[in-house]
Coordinates of C-alpha atoms and ligand atoms in Angstrom, one line a residue:
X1 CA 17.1 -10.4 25.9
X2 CA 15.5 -13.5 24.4
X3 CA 17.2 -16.8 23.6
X4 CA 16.9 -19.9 21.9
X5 CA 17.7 -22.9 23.3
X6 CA 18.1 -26.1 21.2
X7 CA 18.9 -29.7 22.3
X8 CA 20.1 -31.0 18.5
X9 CA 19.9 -34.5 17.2
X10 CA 16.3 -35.0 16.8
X11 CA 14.8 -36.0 13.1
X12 CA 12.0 -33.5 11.6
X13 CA 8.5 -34.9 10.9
X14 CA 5.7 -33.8 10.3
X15 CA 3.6 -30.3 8.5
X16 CA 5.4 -26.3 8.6
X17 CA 2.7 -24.3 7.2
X18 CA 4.7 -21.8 4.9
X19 CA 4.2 -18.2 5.5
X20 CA 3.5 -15.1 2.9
X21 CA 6.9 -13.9 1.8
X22 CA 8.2 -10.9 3.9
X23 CA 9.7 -9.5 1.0
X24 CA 7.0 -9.4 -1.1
X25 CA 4.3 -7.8 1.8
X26 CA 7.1 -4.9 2.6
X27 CA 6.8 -3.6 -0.8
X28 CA 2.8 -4.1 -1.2
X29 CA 2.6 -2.5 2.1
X30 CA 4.7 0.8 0.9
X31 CA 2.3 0.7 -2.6
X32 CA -1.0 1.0 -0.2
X33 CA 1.1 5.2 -0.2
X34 CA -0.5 5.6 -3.6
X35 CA -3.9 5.3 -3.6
X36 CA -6.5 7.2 -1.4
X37 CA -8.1 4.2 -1.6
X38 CA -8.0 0.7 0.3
X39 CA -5.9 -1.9 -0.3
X40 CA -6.2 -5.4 0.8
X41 CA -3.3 -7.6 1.4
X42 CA -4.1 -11.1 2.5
X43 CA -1.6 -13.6 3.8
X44 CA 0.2 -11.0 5.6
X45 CA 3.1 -12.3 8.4
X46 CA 2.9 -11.4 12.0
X47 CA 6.8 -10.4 11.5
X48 CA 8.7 -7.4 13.5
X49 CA 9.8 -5.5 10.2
X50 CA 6.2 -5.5 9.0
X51 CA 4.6 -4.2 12.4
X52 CA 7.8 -1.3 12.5
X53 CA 6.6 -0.5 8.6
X54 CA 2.8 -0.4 9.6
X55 CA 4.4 2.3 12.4
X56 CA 6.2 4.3 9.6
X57 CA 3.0 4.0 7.5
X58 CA 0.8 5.3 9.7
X59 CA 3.4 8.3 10.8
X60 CA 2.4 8.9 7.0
X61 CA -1.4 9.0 7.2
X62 CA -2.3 5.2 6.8
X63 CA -5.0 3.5 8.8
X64 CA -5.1 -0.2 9.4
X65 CA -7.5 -2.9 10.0
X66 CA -7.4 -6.2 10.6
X67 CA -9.9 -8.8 9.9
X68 CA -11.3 -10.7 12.6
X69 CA -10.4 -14.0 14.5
X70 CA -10.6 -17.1 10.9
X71 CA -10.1 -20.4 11.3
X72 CA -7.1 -21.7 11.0
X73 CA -6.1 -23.0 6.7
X74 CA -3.6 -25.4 6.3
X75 CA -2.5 -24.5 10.2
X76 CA -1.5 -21.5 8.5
X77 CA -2.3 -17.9 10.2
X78 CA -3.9 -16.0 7.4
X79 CA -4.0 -12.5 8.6
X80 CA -5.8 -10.3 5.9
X81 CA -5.0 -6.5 6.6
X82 CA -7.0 -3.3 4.8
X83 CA -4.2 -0.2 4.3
X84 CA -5.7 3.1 3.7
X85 CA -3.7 6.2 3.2
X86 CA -6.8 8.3 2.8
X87 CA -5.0 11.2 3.1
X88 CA -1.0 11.9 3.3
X89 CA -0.8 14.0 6.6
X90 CA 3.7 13.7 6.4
X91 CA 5.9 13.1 4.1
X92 CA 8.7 13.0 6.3
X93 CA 10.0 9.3 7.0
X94 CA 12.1 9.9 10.3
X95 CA 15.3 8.7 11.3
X96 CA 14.7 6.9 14.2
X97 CA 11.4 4.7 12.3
X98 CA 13.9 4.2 9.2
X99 CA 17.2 3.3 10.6
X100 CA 15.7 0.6 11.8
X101 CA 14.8 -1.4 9.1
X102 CA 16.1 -0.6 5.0
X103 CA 12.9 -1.2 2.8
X104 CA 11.5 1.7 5.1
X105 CA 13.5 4.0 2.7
X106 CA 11.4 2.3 -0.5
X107 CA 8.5 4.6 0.6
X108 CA 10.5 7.9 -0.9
X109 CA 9.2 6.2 -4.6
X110 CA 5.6 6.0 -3.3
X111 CA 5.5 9.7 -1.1
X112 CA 6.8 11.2 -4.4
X113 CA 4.6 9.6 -7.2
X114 CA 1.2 10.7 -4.9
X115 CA 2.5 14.0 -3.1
X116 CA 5.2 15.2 -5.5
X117 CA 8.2 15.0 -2.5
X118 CA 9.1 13.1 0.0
X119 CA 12.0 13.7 2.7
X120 CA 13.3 10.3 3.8
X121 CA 16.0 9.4 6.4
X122 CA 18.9 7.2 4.7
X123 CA 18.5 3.7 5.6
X124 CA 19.9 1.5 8.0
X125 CA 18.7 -2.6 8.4
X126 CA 20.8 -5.9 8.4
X127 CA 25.0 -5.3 9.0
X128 CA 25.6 -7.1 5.4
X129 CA 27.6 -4.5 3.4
X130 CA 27.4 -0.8 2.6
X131 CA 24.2 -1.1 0.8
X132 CA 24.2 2.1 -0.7
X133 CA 20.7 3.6 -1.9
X134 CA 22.9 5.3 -4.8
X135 CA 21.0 3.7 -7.9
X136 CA 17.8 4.0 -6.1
X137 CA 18.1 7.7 -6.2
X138 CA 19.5 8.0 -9.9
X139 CA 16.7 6.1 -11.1
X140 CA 14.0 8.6 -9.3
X141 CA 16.4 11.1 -11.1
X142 CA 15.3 10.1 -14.3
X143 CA 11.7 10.4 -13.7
X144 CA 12.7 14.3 -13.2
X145 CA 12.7 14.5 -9.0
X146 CA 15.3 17.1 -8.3
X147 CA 17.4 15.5 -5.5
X148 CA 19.3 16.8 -2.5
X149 CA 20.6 14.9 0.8
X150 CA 21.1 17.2 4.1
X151 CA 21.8 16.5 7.5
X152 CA 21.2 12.6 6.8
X153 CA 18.2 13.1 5.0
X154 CA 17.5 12.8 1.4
X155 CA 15.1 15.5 -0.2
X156 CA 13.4 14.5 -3.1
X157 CA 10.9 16.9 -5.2
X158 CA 9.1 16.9 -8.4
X159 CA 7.0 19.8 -8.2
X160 CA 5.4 19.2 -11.3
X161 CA 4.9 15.7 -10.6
X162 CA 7.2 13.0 -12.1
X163 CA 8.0 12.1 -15.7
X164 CA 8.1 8.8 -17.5
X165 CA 12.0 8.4 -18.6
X166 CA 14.1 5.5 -19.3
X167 CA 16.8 3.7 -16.3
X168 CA 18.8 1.1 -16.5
X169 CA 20.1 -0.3 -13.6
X170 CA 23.9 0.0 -13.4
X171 CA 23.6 -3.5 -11.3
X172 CA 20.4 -5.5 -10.5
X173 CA 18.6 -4.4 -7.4
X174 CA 15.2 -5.7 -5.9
X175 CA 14.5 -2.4 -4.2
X176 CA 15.5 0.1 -6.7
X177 CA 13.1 -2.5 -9.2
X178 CA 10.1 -1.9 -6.5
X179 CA 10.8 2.0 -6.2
X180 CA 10.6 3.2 -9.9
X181 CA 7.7 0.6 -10.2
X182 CA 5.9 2.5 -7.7
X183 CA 7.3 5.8 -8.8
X184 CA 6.7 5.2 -12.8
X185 CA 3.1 4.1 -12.0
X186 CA 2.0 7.3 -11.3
X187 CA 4.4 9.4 -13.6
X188 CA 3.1 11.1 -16.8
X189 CA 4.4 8.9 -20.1
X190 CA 6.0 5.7 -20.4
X191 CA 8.8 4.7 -18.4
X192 CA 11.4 1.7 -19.2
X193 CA 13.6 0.0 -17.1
X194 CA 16.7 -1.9 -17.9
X195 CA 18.4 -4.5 -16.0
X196 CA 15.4 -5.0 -13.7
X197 CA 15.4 -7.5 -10.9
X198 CA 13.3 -10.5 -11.6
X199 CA 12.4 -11.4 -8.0
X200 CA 8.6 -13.2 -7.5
X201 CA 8.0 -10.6 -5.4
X202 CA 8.3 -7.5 -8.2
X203 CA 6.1 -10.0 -10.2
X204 CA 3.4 -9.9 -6.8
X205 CA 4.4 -6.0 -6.8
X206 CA 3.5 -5.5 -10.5
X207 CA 0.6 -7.9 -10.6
X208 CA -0.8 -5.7 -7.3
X209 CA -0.2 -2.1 -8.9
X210 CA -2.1 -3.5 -12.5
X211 CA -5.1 -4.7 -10.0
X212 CA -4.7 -1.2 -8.6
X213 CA -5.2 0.4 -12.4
X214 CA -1.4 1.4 -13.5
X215 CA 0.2 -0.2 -16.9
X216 CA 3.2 -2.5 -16.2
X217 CA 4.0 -5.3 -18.6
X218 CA 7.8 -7.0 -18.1
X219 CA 7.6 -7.7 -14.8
X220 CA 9.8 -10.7 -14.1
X221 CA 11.9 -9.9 -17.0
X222 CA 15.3 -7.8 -17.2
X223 CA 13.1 -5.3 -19.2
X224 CA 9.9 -3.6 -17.7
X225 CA 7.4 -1.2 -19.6
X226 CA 5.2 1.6 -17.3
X227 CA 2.6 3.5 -18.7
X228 CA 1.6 6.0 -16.5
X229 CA -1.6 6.8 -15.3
X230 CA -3.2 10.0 -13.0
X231 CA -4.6 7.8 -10.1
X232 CA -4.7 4.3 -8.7
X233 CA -7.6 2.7 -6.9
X234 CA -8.1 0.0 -4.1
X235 CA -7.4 -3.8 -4.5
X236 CA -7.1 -6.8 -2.6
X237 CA -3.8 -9.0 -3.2
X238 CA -3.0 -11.9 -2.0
X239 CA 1.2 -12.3 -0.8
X240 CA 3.2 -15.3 -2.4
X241 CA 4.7 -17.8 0.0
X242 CA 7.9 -17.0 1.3
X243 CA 11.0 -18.2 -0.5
X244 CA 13.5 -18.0 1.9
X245 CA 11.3 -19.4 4.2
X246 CA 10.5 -22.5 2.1
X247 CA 14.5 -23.4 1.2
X248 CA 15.4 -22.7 5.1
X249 CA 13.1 -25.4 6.4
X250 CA 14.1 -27.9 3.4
X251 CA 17.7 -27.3 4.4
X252 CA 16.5 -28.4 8.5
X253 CA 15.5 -31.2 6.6
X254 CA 18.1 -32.5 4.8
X255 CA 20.7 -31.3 7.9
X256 CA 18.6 -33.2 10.6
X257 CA 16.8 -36.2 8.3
X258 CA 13.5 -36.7 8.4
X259 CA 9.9 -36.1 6.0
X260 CA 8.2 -33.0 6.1
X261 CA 5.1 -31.4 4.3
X262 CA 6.3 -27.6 3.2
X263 CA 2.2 -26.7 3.0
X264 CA 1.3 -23.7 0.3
X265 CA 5.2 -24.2 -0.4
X266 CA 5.5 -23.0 -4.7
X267 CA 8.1 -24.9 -6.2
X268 CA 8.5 -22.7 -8.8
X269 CA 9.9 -20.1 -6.3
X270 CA 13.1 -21.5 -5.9
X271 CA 13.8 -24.0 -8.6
X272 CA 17.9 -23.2 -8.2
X273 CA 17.6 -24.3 -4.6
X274 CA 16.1 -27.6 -5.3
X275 CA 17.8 -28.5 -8.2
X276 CA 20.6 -28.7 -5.8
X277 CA 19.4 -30.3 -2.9
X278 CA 18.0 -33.0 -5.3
X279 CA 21.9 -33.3 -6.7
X280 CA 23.1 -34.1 -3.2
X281 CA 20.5 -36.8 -2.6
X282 CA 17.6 -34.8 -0.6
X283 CA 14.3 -35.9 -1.9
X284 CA 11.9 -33.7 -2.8
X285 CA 8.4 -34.1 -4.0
X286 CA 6.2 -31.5 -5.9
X287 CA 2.0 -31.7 -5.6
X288 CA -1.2 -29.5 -4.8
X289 CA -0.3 -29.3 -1.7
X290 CA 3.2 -27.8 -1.7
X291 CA 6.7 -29.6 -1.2
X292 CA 7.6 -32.7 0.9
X293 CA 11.3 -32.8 2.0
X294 CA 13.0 -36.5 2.6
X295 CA 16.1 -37.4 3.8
X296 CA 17.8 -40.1 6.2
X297 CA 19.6 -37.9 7.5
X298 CA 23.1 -39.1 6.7
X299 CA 25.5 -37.2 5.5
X300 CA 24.5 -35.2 1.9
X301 CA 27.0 -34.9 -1.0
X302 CA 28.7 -31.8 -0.7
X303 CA 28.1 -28.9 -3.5
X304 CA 29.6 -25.4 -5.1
X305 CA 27.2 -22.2 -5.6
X306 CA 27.2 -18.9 -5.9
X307 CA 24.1 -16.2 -5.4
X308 CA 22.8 -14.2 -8.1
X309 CA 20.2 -12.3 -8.5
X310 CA 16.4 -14.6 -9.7
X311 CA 16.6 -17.4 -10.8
X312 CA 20.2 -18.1 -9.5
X313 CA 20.7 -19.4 -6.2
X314 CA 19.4 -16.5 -3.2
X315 CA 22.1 -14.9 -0.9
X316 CA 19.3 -15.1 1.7
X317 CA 20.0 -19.1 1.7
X318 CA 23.8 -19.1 1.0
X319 CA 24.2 -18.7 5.5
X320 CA 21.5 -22.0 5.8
X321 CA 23.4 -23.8 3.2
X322 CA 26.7 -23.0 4.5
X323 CA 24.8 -24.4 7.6
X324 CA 23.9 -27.7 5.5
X325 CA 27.4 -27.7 4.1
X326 CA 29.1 -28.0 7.3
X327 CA 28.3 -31.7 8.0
X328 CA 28.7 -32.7 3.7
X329 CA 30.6 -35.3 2.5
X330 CA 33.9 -33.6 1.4
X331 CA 34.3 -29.8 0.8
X332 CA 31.9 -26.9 -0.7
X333 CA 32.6 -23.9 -1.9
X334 CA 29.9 -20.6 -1.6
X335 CA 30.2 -18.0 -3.3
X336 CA 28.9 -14.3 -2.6
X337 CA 28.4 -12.4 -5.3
X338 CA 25.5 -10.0 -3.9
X339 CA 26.8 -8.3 -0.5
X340 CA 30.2 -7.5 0.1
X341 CA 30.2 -8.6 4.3
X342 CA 28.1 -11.2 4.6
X343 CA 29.7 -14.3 6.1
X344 CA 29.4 -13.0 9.9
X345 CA 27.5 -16.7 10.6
X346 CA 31.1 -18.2 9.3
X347 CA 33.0 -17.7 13.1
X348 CA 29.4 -18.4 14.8
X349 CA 29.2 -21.9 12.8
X350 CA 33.0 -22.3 13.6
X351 CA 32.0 -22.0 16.9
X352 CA 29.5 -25.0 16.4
X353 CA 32.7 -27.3 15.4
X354 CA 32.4 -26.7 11.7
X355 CA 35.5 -26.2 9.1
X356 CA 35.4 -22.9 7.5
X357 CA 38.3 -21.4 5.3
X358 CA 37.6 -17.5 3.9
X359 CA 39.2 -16.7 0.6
X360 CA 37.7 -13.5 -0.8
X361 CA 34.0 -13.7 -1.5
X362 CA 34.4 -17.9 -1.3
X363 CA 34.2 -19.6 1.9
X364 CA 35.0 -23.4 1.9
X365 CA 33.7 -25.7 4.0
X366 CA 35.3 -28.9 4.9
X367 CA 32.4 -31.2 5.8
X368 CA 32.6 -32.7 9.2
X369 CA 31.0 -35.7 10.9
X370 CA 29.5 -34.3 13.8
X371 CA 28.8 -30.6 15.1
X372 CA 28.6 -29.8 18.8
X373 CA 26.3 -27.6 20.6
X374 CA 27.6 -23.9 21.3
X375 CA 26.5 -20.6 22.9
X376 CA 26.5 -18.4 19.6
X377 CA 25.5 -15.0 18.5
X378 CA 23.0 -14.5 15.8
X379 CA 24.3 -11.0 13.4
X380 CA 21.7 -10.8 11.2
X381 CA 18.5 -12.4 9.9
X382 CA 19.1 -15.3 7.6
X383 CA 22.7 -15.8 9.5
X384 CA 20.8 -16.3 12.7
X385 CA 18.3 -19.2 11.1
X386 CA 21.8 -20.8 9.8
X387 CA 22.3 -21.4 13.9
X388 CA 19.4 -23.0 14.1
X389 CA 19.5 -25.3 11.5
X390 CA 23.3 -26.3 12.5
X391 CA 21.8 -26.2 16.1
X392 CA 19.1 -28.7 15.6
X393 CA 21.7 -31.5 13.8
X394 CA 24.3 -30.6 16.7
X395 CA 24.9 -32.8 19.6
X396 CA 23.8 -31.4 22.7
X397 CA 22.9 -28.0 23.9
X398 CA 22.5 -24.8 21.4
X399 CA 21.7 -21.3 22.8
X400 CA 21.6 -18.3 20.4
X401 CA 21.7 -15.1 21.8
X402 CA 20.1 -12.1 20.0
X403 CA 17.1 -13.8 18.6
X404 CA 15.7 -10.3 17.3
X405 CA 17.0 -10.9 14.6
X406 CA 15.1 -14.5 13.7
X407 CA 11.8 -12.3 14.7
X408 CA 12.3 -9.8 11.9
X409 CA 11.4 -12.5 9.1
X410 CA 10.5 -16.1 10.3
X411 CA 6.6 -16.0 11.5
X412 CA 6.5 -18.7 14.9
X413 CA 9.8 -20.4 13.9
X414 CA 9.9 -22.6 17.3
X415 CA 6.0 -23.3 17.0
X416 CA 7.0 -24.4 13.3
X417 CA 9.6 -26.4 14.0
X418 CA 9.0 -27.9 17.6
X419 CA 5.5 -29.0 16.2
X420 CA 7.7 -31.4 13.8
X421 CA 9.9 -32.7 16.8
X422 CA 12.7 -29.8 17.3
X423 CA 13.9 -29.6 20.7
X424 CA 13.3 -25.9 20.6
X425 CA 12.8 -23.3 23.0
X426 CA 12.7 -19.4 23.5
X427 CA 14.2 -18.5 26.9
X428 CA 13.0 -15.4 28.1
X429 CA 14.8 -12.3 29.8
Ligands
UD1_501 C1 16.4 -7.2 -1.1 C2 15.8 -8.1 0.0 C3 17.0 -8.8 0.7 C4 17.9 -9.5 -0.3 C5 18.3 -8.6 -1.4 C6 19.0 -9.3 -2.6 C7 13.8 -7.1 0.8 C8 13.0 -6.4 1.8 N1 15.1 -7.3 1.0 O1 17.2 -6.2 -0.4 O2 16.4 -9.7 1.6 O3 19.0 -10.0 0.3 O4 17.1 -7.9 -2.0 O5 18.2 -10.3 -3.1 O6 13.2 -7.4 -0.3 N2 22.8 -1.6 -4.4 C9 23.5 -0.4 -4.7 N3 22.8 0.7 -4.9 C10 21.5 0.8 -4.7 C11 20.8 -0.4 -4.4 C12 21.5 -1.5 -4.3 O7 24.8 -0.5 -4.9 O8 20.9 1.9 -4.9 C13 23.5 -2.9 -4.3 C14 23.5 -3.4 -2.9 O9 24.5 -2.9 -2.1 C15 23.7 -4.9 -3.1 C16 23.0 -5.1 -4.5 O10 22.9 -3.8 -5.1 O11 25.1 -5.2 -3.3 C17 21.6 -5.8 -4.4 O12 20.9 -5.1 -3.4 P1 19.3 -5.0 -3.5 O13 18.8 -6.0 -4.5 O14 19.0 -3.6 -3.7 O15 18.9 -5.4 -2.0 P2 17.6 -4.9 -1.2 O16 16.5 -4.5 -2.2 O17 18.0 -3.9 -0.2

């Protein structure tokens, strides 16, 4: 199994190229279900969970193409890939493709606006909580699909097609948002939705599925408005840059010192994140070009938050800030308000020489003056890049084991990071 190897303690300098947002290209992936049409999403990340959903896709019918070899923007990839699910041969999403990765179960909304059902295998993905799909399927409820789950396999069918209704979301959920906006698209009469999540990346959704021909106005807001239509045609979308991506690599910033260009980086994306990095003295500029990141690299004042759903401050950062937070000036305290289990980094970063106290959903971290390098274990996704940023201010020697994990959502993160004077290595086998 692959590892990475990091030798901390050297500054950052230098260009990171930000990637399209993996968030927002799993959804517009899943919306390519509902047109027999093509649709054209540009910007797309070489990640693993999108080549595992272009697997499920095509068990659905989909072709794929890829346009040829472009020169390199901004160092930037720029992958443009055509979808067309011509027709629907199976609308079966298996256990074995789904288990693997939760947004797979986002294309029951999709299967049953076009084909009327859909038989989808309940999810599995990152080891952060229960992460029921409970208000998912109420919401399809609503819209008239008759629901029943067998054998680990929800059955959902509207054999009269679907039914514009009204939902509000019992608590605010990014992929529930994305289902009924797929599902309402293509139901007959207006939908609303209540308590919608406000995430860029419904707004890329939404502004993708208007380009396609449905009727959404809201999206972005708590309240969203669907007017169905009968069919949806081709478009060609480009994906926003990646959030998560963008506040991980200012936080290796501010952790290890240094100036660094965030190219194609949108400020606007994650104005909660920089608001406080600013507050404990990381400076940050905004212009055409995207975001440069400057710090000295001494220590950074310390600082409270807790995640909440757009604009607050994203529980895919809290495990890189708790990463930041180790090495403050006095004590923080972060907050989880989203997931119920997801502080798994907490005994990894221990591990590093950090201070971590759990009480509840808070952990408090005692600041300390040094970290030292550590074999650790990455859990999930965004934990795993927390090792690497504490890594890379560490002294000494890093190795994180289970790098799968990174590979799921940060496109050439060594590449990236080495090319601005990490220390960084993937050690095969
Ligand atoms: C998406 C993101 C993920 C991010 C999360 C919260 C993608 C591919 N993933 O995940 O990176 O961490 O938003 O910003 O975009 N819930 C229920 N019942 C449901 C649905 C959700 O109880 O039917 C709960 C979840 O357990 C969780 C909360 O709602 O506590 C928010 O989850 P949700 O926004 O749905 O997360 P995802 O869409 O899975």
């Amino acid at each position: 199994m692959d590892r990475i190897k990091i030798i901390g303690g050297n500054k950052l300098n230098g260009i990171i190229p930000i990637s399209g947002a993996k968030n927002a290209a799993l959804p517009l992936m899943i919306a390519s279900l509902l047109t027999d049409d093509i649709l054209t999403l540009e910007n797309l990340p070489h990640l693993v969970d999108v080549e595992l959903l272009i697997r499920i896709l095509g068990n659905h019918g989909v072709d794929y193409s890829v346009n040829g070899r472009r020169e390199r923007q901004d160092g930037n990839y720029f992958r443009t890939v055509h979808f067309h699910a011509r027709h629907i041969v199976n609308t079966t999403a298996p256990y074995d493709l789904v288990a693997k990765m939760r947004a797979s179960f986002w294309v029951i909304g999709s299967l049953l606006a076009r084909m009327g059902e859909a038989e989808v295998s309940l999810p599995g993905g990152c080891a952060i909580g229960t992460r029921p799909v409970d208000f998912i399927l109420d919401g399809l409820r609503a819209l008239g699909t008759e629901i029943n789950i067998e054998n680990g396999y929800v059955r959902a069918k509207a054999s009269k097609g679907l039914l514009g209704g009204q939902y509000t979301f019992p608590k605010v959920t990014v992929g529930g948002t994305h289902v009924m906006l797929m599902a309402a698209s293509l139901a007959r009469g207006d939908t609303v939705l209540h308590n919608a999540a406000c995430e860029p990346e419904i707004v890329n959704l939404a502004e993708c599925l208007n380009r396609m021909g449905a009727n959404i106005t809201g999206a972005g807001t708590p309240k969203i408005h669907i007017s169905g239509v009968s069919s949806l045609s081709g478009a060609r979308i480009k994906i926003i840059p990646d959030r998560i991506e963008i506040g991980t690599y200012a936080m290796a910033v501010a952790m290890t010192g240094g100036d660094v260009m965030l190219k194609g980086a949108d400020p606007q994306l994650l104005d909660s994140v920089l608001q406080i990095l600013r507050q404990m003295g990381v400076n940050i500029a905004e212009n055409a070009d995207g975001i440069r990141i400057q710090h000295d690299g001494n220590a950074i004042e310390p600082g409270d938050i807790e995640t909440r759903p757009f604009p607050g401050f994203p529980t895919d950062l809290q495990a890189q800030f708790m990463g930041l937070m180790t090495r403050a000036n006095g004590t923080s305290h972060i907050t989880e308000t989203i997931f119920e289990n997801r502080f798994m980094h907490v005994q990894e970063l221990v591990r590093l020489g950090a201070r971590i106290s759990l009480s509840g959903q808070t952990a408090i971290v005692e600041g300390v003056a040094r970290l030292q390098g550590a074999q650790v274990m990455a859990t999930d996704l965004r934990a795993s890049v927390s090792l690497v940023i504490a890594g890379l201010s560490a002294g000494g020697e890093t190795i994180i084991n289970r790098v799968y994990h990174l590979d799921r959502g940060f496109e050439c993160l060594e590449e990236k990071l080495s090319n601005c004077g990490a220390d960084i290595k993937r050690v095969h086998g």
